[in-house]
Amino acid sequence: MWTPALSADGCYICGSGSTDACRDYCRYSGSDTFDNRKKCEKAGCKVSGTASCPTAVNYKVCNALQERSISEMLLAHFQVRVQ
């Protein structure tokens, strides 16, 4: 049975001292991990918590950069489990 690996996007709340681009939130892909936190910090977010990503346009939301190659992302997306 072929089952694609699922990943969800989440957001970190950006606190006082964050850059203007990351004034409110930083979006990441996958799980809440040390690496994702570091990517958001590198983007200018002073992480102060986690939250669902807002959909309203009045929030500033930056993105954590993906540092994986396209082939690595495709491989992770189509990962299979044999049951």
CSV table of N, CA and C in Angstrom, one decimal, residues 5 39 66-79:
chain,number,residue,atom,x,y,z
A,5,ALA,N,3.7,10.6,2.8
A,5,ALA,CA,4.0,11.2,4.1
A,5,ALA,C,3.2,12.5,4.3
A,39,LYS,N,15.3,28.0,11.8
A,39,LYS,CA,15.1,28.6,10.5
A,39,LYS,C,14.2,29.9,10.7
A,66,GLN,N,13.1,26.4,3.3
A,66,GLN,CA,13.4,25.0,3.2
A,66,GLN,C,14.8,24.8,2.7
A,67,GLU,N,15.6,24.1,3.4
A,67,GLU,CA,17.0,23.9,2.9
A,67,GLU,C,17.2,22.5,2.3
A,68,ARG,N,16.1,21.9,2.0
A,68,ARG,CA,16.2,20.5,1.3
A,68,ARG,C,16.1,20.7,-0.2
A,69,SER,N,16.7,19.8,-0.9
A,69,SER,CA,16.6,19.8,-2.4
A,69,SER,C,15.3,19.4,-2.8
A,70,ILE,N,14.9,19.6,-4.0
A,70,ILE,CA,13.6,19.2,-4.6
A,70,ILE,C,13.5,17.7,-4.5
A,71,SER,N,14.6,17.0,-4.9
A,71,SER,CA,14.5,15.5,-4.8
A,71,SER,C,14.3,15.0,-3.4
A,72,GLU,N,14.9,15.6,-2.4
A,72,GLU,CA,14.7,15.2,-1.0
A,72,GLU,C,13.2,15.4,-0.6
A,73,MET,N,12.7,16.6,-1.0
A,73,MET,CA,11.3,16.8,-0.7
A,73,MET,C,10.3,15.9,-1.4
A,74,LEU,N,10.6,15.5,-2.6
A,74,LEU,CA,9.7,14.6,-3.3
A,74,LEU,C,9.8,13.2,-2.7
A,75,LEU,N,11.1,12.8,-2.3
A,75,LEU,CA,11.3,11.5,-1.7
A,75,LEU,C,10.5,11.5,-0.4
A,76,ALA,N,10.6,12.5,0.4
A,76,ALA,CA,9.9,12.5,1.7
A,76,ALA,C,8.4,12.5,1.5
A,77,HIS,N,7.9,13.2,0.5
A,77,HIS,CA,6.5,13.3,0.2
A,77,HIS,C,5.9,11.9,-0.2
A,78,PHE,N,6.7,11.2,-0.9
A,78,PHE,CA,6.2,9.9,-1.4
A,78,PHE,C,6.7,8.7,-0.7
A,79,GLN,N,7.2,8.9,0.6
A,79,GLN,CA,7.7,7.9,1.4
A,79,GLN,C,6.6,6.9,1.6
